[in-house]
Tab-separated table of C-alpha atoms and ligand atoms in Angstrom:
chain	number	residue	atom	x	y	z
A	1123	MET	CA	-2.108	-23.179	6.365
A	1124	ASP	CA	-2.013	-19.423	6.527
A	1125	LEU	CA	1.617	-18.327	6.456
A	1126	SER	CA	1.037	-14.623	5.982
A	1127	GLY	CA	3.720	-12.750	7.882
A	1128	TYR	CA	6.109	-15.682	7.482
A	1129	LEU	CA	9.128	-16.255	5.278
A	1130	LEU	CA	9.193	-19.791	3.863
A	1131	LEU	CA	12.650	-21.354	3.431
A	1132	PRO	CA	14.151	-24.731	2.534
A	1133	ALA	CA	14.597	-26.440	5.909
A	1134	PRO	CA	18.090	-26.519	7.409
A	1135	ALA	CA	19.940	-29.832	7.681
A	1136	GLU	CA	22.288	-30.547	10.590
A	1137	VAL	CA	25.523	-31.851	9.073
A	1138	HIS	CA	27.544	-32.411	12.251
A	1139	ALA	CA	25.939	-33.504	15.496
A	1140	HIS	CA	27.263	-35.769	18.274
A	1141	ALA	CA	24.220	-37.746	19.349
A	1142	ASP	CA	26.003	-39.966	21.896
A	1143	THR	CA	27.363	-37.099	24.018
A	1144	ALA	CA	24.696	-34.397	23.416
A	1145	LEU	CA	23.027	-32.951	26.530
A	1146	SER	CA	25.491	-34.696	28.852
A	1147	ALA	CA	27.188	-31.589	30.289
A	1148	ASP	CA	24.902	-31.254	33.301
A	1149	ALA	CA	25.484	-34.779	34.610
A	1150	ASP	CA	28.201	-35.330	37.211
A	1151	GLY	CA	31.215	-37.392	36.237
A	1152	PRO	CA	32.092	-38.837	32.839
A	1153	VAL	CA	29.559	-39.170	30.017
A	1154	SER	CA	27.259	-42.138	30.483
A	1155	TYR	CA	27.172	-44.529	27.545
A	1156	ASP	CA	24.403	-46.559	29.122
A	1157	ALA	CA	22.147	-47.503	26.212
A	1158	GLN	CA	18.992	-45.996	27.717
A	1159	ASP	CA	20.776	-42.735	28.601
A	1160	VAL	CA	22.224	-42.418	25.105
A	1161	GLN	CA	18.891	-43.153	23.441
A	1162	ARG	CA	17.073	-40.613	25.621
A	1163	ARG	CA	19.674	-37.876	25.086
A	1164	ALA	CA	19.956	-38.569	21.334
A	1165	THR	CA	16.169	-38.360	20.978
A	1166	GLU	CA	15.911	-35.181	23.041
A	1167	ALA	CA	18.799	-33.532	21.159
A	1168	THR	CA	17.267	-34.418	17.797
A	1169	LEU	CA	13.881	-33.026	18.819
A	1170	LEU	CA	15.569	-29.835	20.061
A	1171	GLN	CA	17.316	-29.416	16.713
A	1172	LEU	CA	14.131	-30.291	14.842
A	1173	GLY	CA	12.418	-27.463	16.722
A	1174	HIS	CA	15.124	-25.152	15.351
A	1175	GLY	CA	14.294	-26.387	11.839
A	1176	ALA	CA	16.715	-29.240	11.062
A	1177	THR	CA	14.638	-32.018	9.504
A	1178	ALA	CA	17.698	-34.093	8.514
A	1179	LEU	CA	20.611	-34.698	10.880
A	1180	ARG	CA	23.921	-36.542	10.657
A	1181	ALA	CA	25.244	-37.625	14.053
A	1182	HIS	CA	28.745	-38.918	14.798
A	1183	VAL	CA	28.787	-41.831	17.249
A	1184	ARG	CA	31.869	-43.439	18.799
A	1185	VAL	CA	32.256	-47.173	18.345
A	1186	GLY	CA	34.815	-49.560	19.875
A	1187	ASP	CA	36.844	-49.259	23.083
A	1188	VAL	CA	34.659	-49.772	26.167
A	1189	LYS	CA	31.580	-48.478	24.318
A	1190	GLY	CA	31.590	-51.318	21.820
A	1191	LEU	CA	28.514	-50.932	19.662
A	1192	GLY	CA	26.187	-49.940	22.547
A	1193	ALA	CA	26.053	-46.193	21.850
A	1194	LEU	CA	25.485	-46.821	18.153
A	1195	THR	CA	22.688	-49.298	18.901
A	1196	ALA	CA	21.040	-46.676	21.124
A	1197	VAL	CA	21.318	-43.922	18.492
A	1198	LEU	CA	19.869	-46.239	15.836
A	1199	ARG	CA	16.941	-46.926	18.190
A	1200	ALA	CA	16.448	-43.156	18.522
A	1201	ARG	CA	16.576	-42.944	14.725
A	1202	ARG	CA	13.732	-45.461	14.439
A	1203	SER	CA	11.596	-43.778	17.094
A	1204	LEU	CA	11.970	-40.419	15.326
A	1205	ARG	CA	10.848	-41.663	11.915
A	1206	GLY	CA	8.256	-39.348	10.417
A	1207	LEU	CA	9.552	-36.448	12.534
A	1208	ALA	CA	13.170	-36.142	11.462
A	1209	GLU	CA	15.701	-38.126	9.440
A	1210	LEU	CA	18.603	-39.006	11.757
A	1211	THR	CA	21.610	-40.822	10.298
A	1212	ALA	CA	24.632	-42.142	12.182
A	1213	VAL	CA	28.337	-41.917	11.370
A	1214	ALA	CA	30.426	-44.666	12.997
A	1215	MET	CA	33.616	-43.245	14.562
A	1216	PRO	CA	36.175	-45.955	15.388
A	1217	ARG	CA	39.190	-45.009	17.551
A	1218	VAL	CA	42.128	-46.857	15.966
A	1219	LEU	CA	42.182	-48.687	12.642
A	1220	THR	CA	45.849	-49.580	12.111
A	1221	GLY	CA	48.365	-51.908	13.737
A	1222	VAL	CA	47.446	-54.677	16.171
A	1223	ALA	CA	44.785	-52.579	17.978
A	1224	GLY	CA	43.340	-51.599	14.597
A	1225	ALA	CA	42.068	-55.087	13.742
A	1226	ASP	CA	39.371	-54.784	16.409
A	1227	GLY	CA	38.433	-51.280	15.281
A	1228	LEU	CA	38.140	-52.421	11.683
A	1229	ALA	CA	35.883	-55.355	12.596
A	1230	MET	CA	33.778	-53.015	14.741
A	1231	LEU	CA	33.502	-50.520	11.857
A	1232	ARG	CA	32.267	-53.238	9.465
A	1233	ASP	CA	29.736	-54.416	12.083
A	1234	SER	CA	28.567	-50.807	12.557
A	1235	VAL	CA	27.740	-50.483	8.875
A	1236	LYS	CA	25.913	-53.824	8.882
A	1237	MET	CA	23.878	-52.653	11.898
A	1238	GLY	CA	22.719	-49.476	10.205
A	1239	ALA	CA	25.400	-46.763	10.484
A	1240	SER	CA	25.073	-45.221	7.052
A	1241	VAL	CA	28.353	-43.266	7.057
A	1242	VAL	CA	31.925	-44.199	8.048
A	1243	GLY	CA	34.065	-41.651	9.845
A	1244	GLY	CA	36.389	-41.073	12.763
A	1245	CYS	CA	39.495	-39.037	13.612
A	1246	PRO	CA	42.481	-40.168	11.494
A	1247	ASP	CA	44.840	-37.731	13.266
A	1248	LEU	CA	44.406	-39.703	16.530
A	1249	ASP	CA	45.580	-42.958	14.908
A	1250	PRO	CA	49.350	-43.676	15.039
A	1251	ASP	CA	49.138	-43.940	11.226
A	1252	PRO	CA	46.671	-41.280	9.964
A	1253	THR	CA	47.116	-42.196	6.296
A	1254	GLY	CA	46.553	-45.874	7.057
A	1255	TYR	CA	43.404	-44.907	8.967
A	1256	VAL	CA	42.025	-42.946	5.985
A	1257	GLU	CA	42.852	-45.874	3.662
A	1258	ALA	CA	40.965	-48.262	5.940
A	1259	VAL	CA	37.919	-45.948	6.143
A	1260	LEU	CA	37.831	-45.465	2.365
A	1261	GLU	CA	38.121	-49.215	1.852
A	1262	VAL	CA	35.187	-50.009	4.167
A	1263	ALA	CA	33.177	-47.170	2.572
A	1264	SER	CA	33.722	-48.464	-0.946
A	1265	GLU	CA	32.931	-52.053	0.122
A	1266	HIS	CA	29.527	-50.881	1.370
A	1267	GLY	CA	28.878	-47.894	-0.914
A	1268	CYS	CA	28.824	-45.514	2.093
A	1269	PRO	CA	29.744	-41.857	2.291
A	1270	VAL	CA	32.764	-40.869	4.411
A	1271	ASP	CA	32.815	-38.137	7.056
A	1272	LEU	CA	36.118	-37.587	8.868
A	1273	HIS	CA	37.204	-35.299	11.693
A	1274	THR	CA	40.354	-33.264	11.238
A	1275	ASP	CA	41.698	-29.978	12.534
A	1276	ALA	CA	43.491	-29.665	9.185
A	1277	THR	CA	46.788	-28.481	10.629
A	1278	ASP	CA	48.940	-30.626	8.324
A	1279	PRO	CA	48.656	-29.661	4.628
A	1280	ALA	CA	50.661	-32.695	3.457
A	1281	ARG	CA	48.231	-35.027	5.240
A	1282	LEU	CA	45.267	-33.198	3.684
A	1283	ALA	CA	46.843	-33.423	0.238
A	1284	ARG	CA	47.193	-37.216	0.668
A	1285	LEU	CA	43.575	-37.419	1.854
A	1286	ALA	CA	42.392	-35.410	-1.176
A	1287	ALA	CA	44.413	-37.656	-3.517
A	1288	MET	CA	42.864	-40.791	-1.981
A	1289	ALA	CA	39.327	-39.339	-1.808
A	1290	GLY	CA	39.278	-37.981	-5.358
A	1291	GLY	CA	36.401	-39.460	-7.325
A	1292	MET	CA	34.970	-41.415	-4.345
A	1293	ARG	CA	31.229	-41.891	-4.763
A	1294	PRO	CA	29.242	-41.256	-2.615
A	1295	GLY	CA	31.026	-38.261	-1.251
A	1296	VAL	CA	33.776	-37.524	1.238
A	1297	THR	CA	33.305	-34.830	3.879
A	1298	ILE	CA	35.880	-33.497	6.327
A	1299	GLY	CA	35.579	-31.058	9.206
A	1300	PRO	CA	35.809	-28.901	11.197
A	1301	CYS	CA	39.195	-27.903	9.650
A	1302	GLY	CA	39.786	-25.048	12.127
A	1303	GLY	CA	43.570	-25.325	11.603
A	1304	LEU	CA	43.291	-24.370	7.917
A	1305	GLY	CA	42.790	-20.789	8.992
A	1306	ASP	CA	46.167	-20.776	10.789
A	1307	LEU	CA	48.161	-21.901	7.742
A	1308	PRO	CA	49.959	-19.333	5.575
A	1309	ALA	CA	47.505	-17.987	2.985
A	1310	ASP	CA	49.257	-19.564	-0.020
A	1311	VAL	CA	49.400	-23.006	1.646
A	1312	ALA	CA	45.751	-22.806	2.710
A	1313	SER	CA	44.793	-21.730	-0.790
A	1314	ARG	CA	46.679	-24.639	-2.462
A	1315	THR	CA	45.072	-27.048	0.000
A	1316	ALA	CA	41.611	-25.624	-0.783
A	1317	ASP	CA	42.286	-26.130	-4.517
A	1318	ARG	CA	43.170	-29.794	-3.879
A	1319	LEU	CA	40.008	-30.360	-1.828
A	1320	ALA	CA	37.902	-28.701	-4.537
A	1321	ALA	CA	39.503	-30.805	-7.283
A	1322	ALA	CA	38.848	-33.990	-5.272
A	1323	GLY	CA	35.207	-33.008	-4.641
A	1324	VAL	CA	35.702	-33.138	-0.850
A	1325	SER	CA	33.118	-31.143	1.132
A	1326	VAL	CA	34.141	-29.209	4.240
A	1327	VAL	CA	31.871	-28.910	7.259
A	1328	CYS	CA	32.787	-25.994	9.488
A	1329	LEU	CA	31.506	-25.509	13.045
A	1330	PRO	CA	31.097	-21.774	13.675
A	1331	GLN	CA	29.467	-22.330	17.081
A	1332	GLY	CA	32.647	-23.614	18.681
A	1333	GLY	CA	33.631	-27.100	17.592
A	1334	CYS	CA	33.179	-30.549	19.071
A	1335	ALA	CA	34.927	-33.197	21.118
A	1336	GLY	CA	36.353	-34.770	17.945
A	1337	ALA	CA	38.575	-31.765	17.260
A	1338	GLU	CA	40.915	-29.797	19.480
A	1339	ARG	CA	40.767	-26.436	17.784
A	1340	ARG	CA	38.037	-23.891	18.231
A	1341	GLY	CA	38.613	-21.686	15.191
A	1342	THR	CA	36.259	-21.862	12.210
A	1343	ALA	CA	37.633	-22.984	8.841
A	1344	PRO	CA	38.401	-20.106	6.414
A	1345	VAL	CA	34.979	-20.236	4.818
A	1346	ARG	CA	35.426	-17.549	2.202
A	1347	LEU	CA	38.780	-18.921	1.009
A	1348	LEU	CA	37.301	-22.422	0.672
A	1349	ARG	CA	34.208	-21.167	-1.143
A	1350	SER	CA	36.214	-19.105	-3.583
A	1351	ALA	CA	38.363	-22.168	-4.368
A	1352	GLY	CA	35.141	-23.988	-5.274
A	1353	VAL	CA	34.922	-26.226	-2.181
A	1354	ARG	CA	31.407	-27.077	-1.031
A	1355	VAL	CA	31.198	-25.640	2.496
A	1356	ALA	CA	28.413	-26.546	4.878
A	1357	ALA	CA	28.066	-25.465	8.497
A	1358	GLY	CA	27.055	-27.683	11.389
A	1359	SER	CA	26.465	-27.190	15.086
A	1360	GLY	CA	29.005	-29.602	16.578
A	1361	ALA	CA	28.747	-30.052	20.318
A	1362	LEU	CA	25.316	-29.625	21.870
A	1363	ARG	CA	25.767	-29.092	25.604
A	1364	ASP	CA	28.407	-31.716	26.176
A	1365	THR	CA	31.693	-31.116	28.010
A	1366	SER	CA	33.369	-29.649	24.908
A	1367	ASN	CA	30.656	-26.967	24.653
A	1368	PRO	CA	28.286	-26.868	27.650
A	1369	VAL	CA	26.331	-23.979	26.066
A	1370	GLY	CA	25.972	-25.389	22.526
A	1371	ARG	CA	22.576	-24.524	21.063
A	1372	GLY	CA	22.442	-26.786	18.043
A	1373	ASP	CA	20.648	-24.087	16.084
A	1374	PRO	CA	21.475	-23.961	12.352
A	1375	LEU	CA	20.264	-20.351	12.173
A	1376	GLU	CA	22.880	-19.449	14.774
A	1377	ALA	CA	25.594	-21.124	12.656
A	1378	ALA	CA	24.378	-19.099	9.655
A	1379	TYR	CA	24.261	-15.927	11.760
A	1380	LEU	CA	27.917	-16.448	12.764
A	1381	LEU	CA	28.969	-17.032	9.144
A	1382	ALA	CA	27.314	-13.745	8.217
A	1383	SER	CA	28.429	-11.707	11.227
A	1384	HIS	CA	31.966	-13.084	11.790
A	1385	HIS	CA	32.949	-14.285	8.341
A	1386	GLY	CA	31.344	-11.687	6.104
A	1387	LEU	CA	29.108	-14.035	4.110
A	1388	ARG	CA	25.958	-12.568	2.591
A	1389	PRO	CA	22.904	-13.764	4.526
A	1390	GLU	CA	21.856	-15.861	1.489
A	1391	ASP	CA	25.248	-17.609	1.322
A	1392	ALA	CA	25.306	-18.096	5.100
A	1393	TYR	CA	21.863	-19.722	5.006
A	1394	ASP	CA	22.896	-21.839	2.011
A	1395	ALA	CA	25.684	-23.345	4.182
A	1396	VAL	CA	23.130	-24.726	6.655
A	1397	SER	CA	20.458	-25.640	4.088
A	1398	THR	CA	21.153	-26.266	0.401
A	1399	SER	CA	24.890	-27.040	0.771
A	1400	ALA	CA	24.227	-28.977	3.973
A	1401	ARG	CA	21.664	-31.181	2.224
A	1402	ALA	CA	24.034	-31.666	-0.711
A	1403	ALA	CA	26.850	-32.683	1.665
A	1404	LEU	CA	24.464	-35.226	3.197
A	1405	GLY	CA	23.602	-36.576	-0.254
A	1406	LEU	CA	19.961	-35.491	0.079
A	1407	PRO	CA	17.837	-34.208	-2.827
A	1408	GLU	CA	17.654	-30.469	-3.336
A	1409	VAL	CA	14.845	-28.498	-1.717
A	1410	ARG	CA	13.357	-25.382	-3.245
A	1411	VAL	CA	10.193	-23.656	-2.157
A	1412	GLU	CA	8.477	-24.791	-5.331
A	1413	ALA	CA	6.116	-27.529	-6.415
A	1414	GLY	CA	7.904	-30.765	-7.237
A	1415	PHE	CA	10.588	-30.490	-4.552
A	1416	PRO	CA	10.605	-32.319	-1.196
A	1417	ALA	CA	8.443	-30.500	1.380
A	1418	GLU	CA	11.266	-29.975	3.905
A	1419	LEU	CA	10.529	-26.423	4.971
A	1420	LEU	CA	11.070	-23.856	7.688
A	1421	ALA	CA	8.741	-20.890	8.113
A	1422	VAL	CA	10.017	-17.969	10.187
A	1423	ARG	CA	8.217	-14.749	10.979
A	1424	GLY	CA	9.354	-11.819	8.902
A	1425	ASP	CA	9.941	-11.101	5.255
A	1426	ARG	CA	13.728	-11.055	4.896
A	1427	LEU	CA	16.445	-13.615	5.431
A	1428	ALA	CA	18.722	-11.099	7.186
A	1429	GLY	CA	16.005	-10.525	9.775
A	1430	ALA	CA	15.572	-14.282	10.256
A	1431	LEU	CA	19.323	-14.722	10.843
A	1432	SER	CA	19.362	-11.771	13.223
A	1433	LEU	CA	16.799	-13.459	15.466
A	1434	ALA	CA	14.011	-15.876	14.732
A	1435	TYR	CA	12.138	-17.118	17.754
A	1436	SER	CA	8.927	-18.183	16.052
A	1437	ARG	CA	9.319	-21.101	13.679
A	1438	ILE	CA	7.162	-23.686	11.942
A	1439	VAL	CA	8.941	-26.806	10.729
A	1440	VAL	CA	7.636	-29.065	7.953
A	1441	HIS	CA	9.002	-32.567	7.292
A	1442	ARG	CA	7.611	-34.675	4.437
A	1443	GLY	CA	4.769	-32.215	3.940
A	1444	ARG	CA	3.618	-32.287	7.565
A	1445	VAL	CA	4.058	-29.718	10.358
A	1446	VAL	CA	6.332	-31.485	12.863
A	1447	ALA	CA	7.314	-28.639	15.208
A	1448	ARG	CA	6.013	-25.220	16.044
A	1449	THR	CA	7.591	-22.571	18.271
A	1450	SER	CA	6.054	-19.244	19.071
A	1451	ALA	CA	7.399	-16.628	21.420
A	1452	VAL	CA	5.567	-13.715	22.964
A	1453	ARG	CA	6.791	-10.505	24.536
A	1454	GLU	CA	5.026	-7.594	26.131
A	1455	TYR	CA	6.281	-4.202	27.219
A	1456	CYS	CA	4.548	-3.250	30.427
A	1457	ASN	CA	2.614	-0.034	30.134
A	1458	SER	CA	5.283	1.724	28.175
A	1459	ALA	CA	4.163	4.782	26.258
A	1460	ALA	CA	7.273	4.491	24.065
A	1461	ALA	CA	6.266	0.970	23.021
A	1462	ALA	CA	2.714	2.130	22.280
A	1463	GLU	CA	3.993	4.884	20.018
A	1464	LEU	CA	5.766	2.263	17.898
A	1465	GLY	CA	2.671	0.075	17.847
A	1466	LEU	CA	4.376	-2.586	20.007
A	1467	PRO	CA	2.195	-4.548	22.420
A	1468	ARG	CA	2.025	-2.992	25.867
A	1469	GLN	CA	-0.902	-4.921	27.156
A	1470	GLY	CA	-1.851	-8.390	26.097
A	1471	ARG	CA	0.742	-10.230	24.146
A	1472	GLY	CA	2.411	-9.909	20.788
A	1473	GLU	CA	4.083	-12.727	18.925
A	1474	LEU	CA	7.778	-12.175	18.375
A	1475	SER	CA	9.580	-12.837	15.157
B	2902	ZN	ZN1	32.606	-33.632	15.678
């Protein structure tokens, strides 16, 4: 296809979605976990994010409590229906894994993996025994050879140090996020913690667009400090129009834009956090715009990455070598002589970048 006028990039990957609550903000009352509702919203949210360019997505899904395995079943159905369009994987998030109540959670977590959740996760800080929770998650992960992806605000450096010590050397990898609290710690403590995470090979997923229901804090992790300590940092979208962020866009280019504009990353490094590092955190093979690499690509109008992060309306998304989504935007300036002088369309329509 003719891509003149387009910049061709490795496609973004969405490292932190919440498929079971996405697009629920407009409904009255509490979030519906009815299987059909969840499947419909998870499918719609994935397609929305695919339109933005994310051809691979990791979605956290709550299991246990009243939801049982219903929401997970629905998300796995969405995963199957989206095959060929986007690669959606599910992280099982049990509530409690220790004590008497934990036995149920643990059984539910094992069932989740057997059903098709490919990652084990959850929020250890909400368990009465956070360290016990992490131990249980790591045990289930190593039993099944699954990656681990845990929620934490990262407000307690001692807890993070224990997590890093336990996670060190775990294969496949351990990811934590959104770690907003790390930015509030004294610089020397945050820096020592970053060194421990780097040494343990733990990836950090930050959520520059505002966070998610799995974490209380809004702040973004100290991205530059983590990167300079050698931690792999990827950026996800978090909440997509659920009650914790009713205006979430789920756009990886917006996450990259915020890393560049608010955190001082070069546009290339900001885009890396939502593409190359994101794919690496998901355990996916590297993509380069070269022969021999997976054809997971995003074409945006323009010729520079900075321009694409500034605004990119028009996008062509390629998954497994096939165009799977196409967005084009048009704008016209009505009879403006000033627009005509700049060669901008004043009659008819011009495609926007
Ligand atoms: Zn989350």
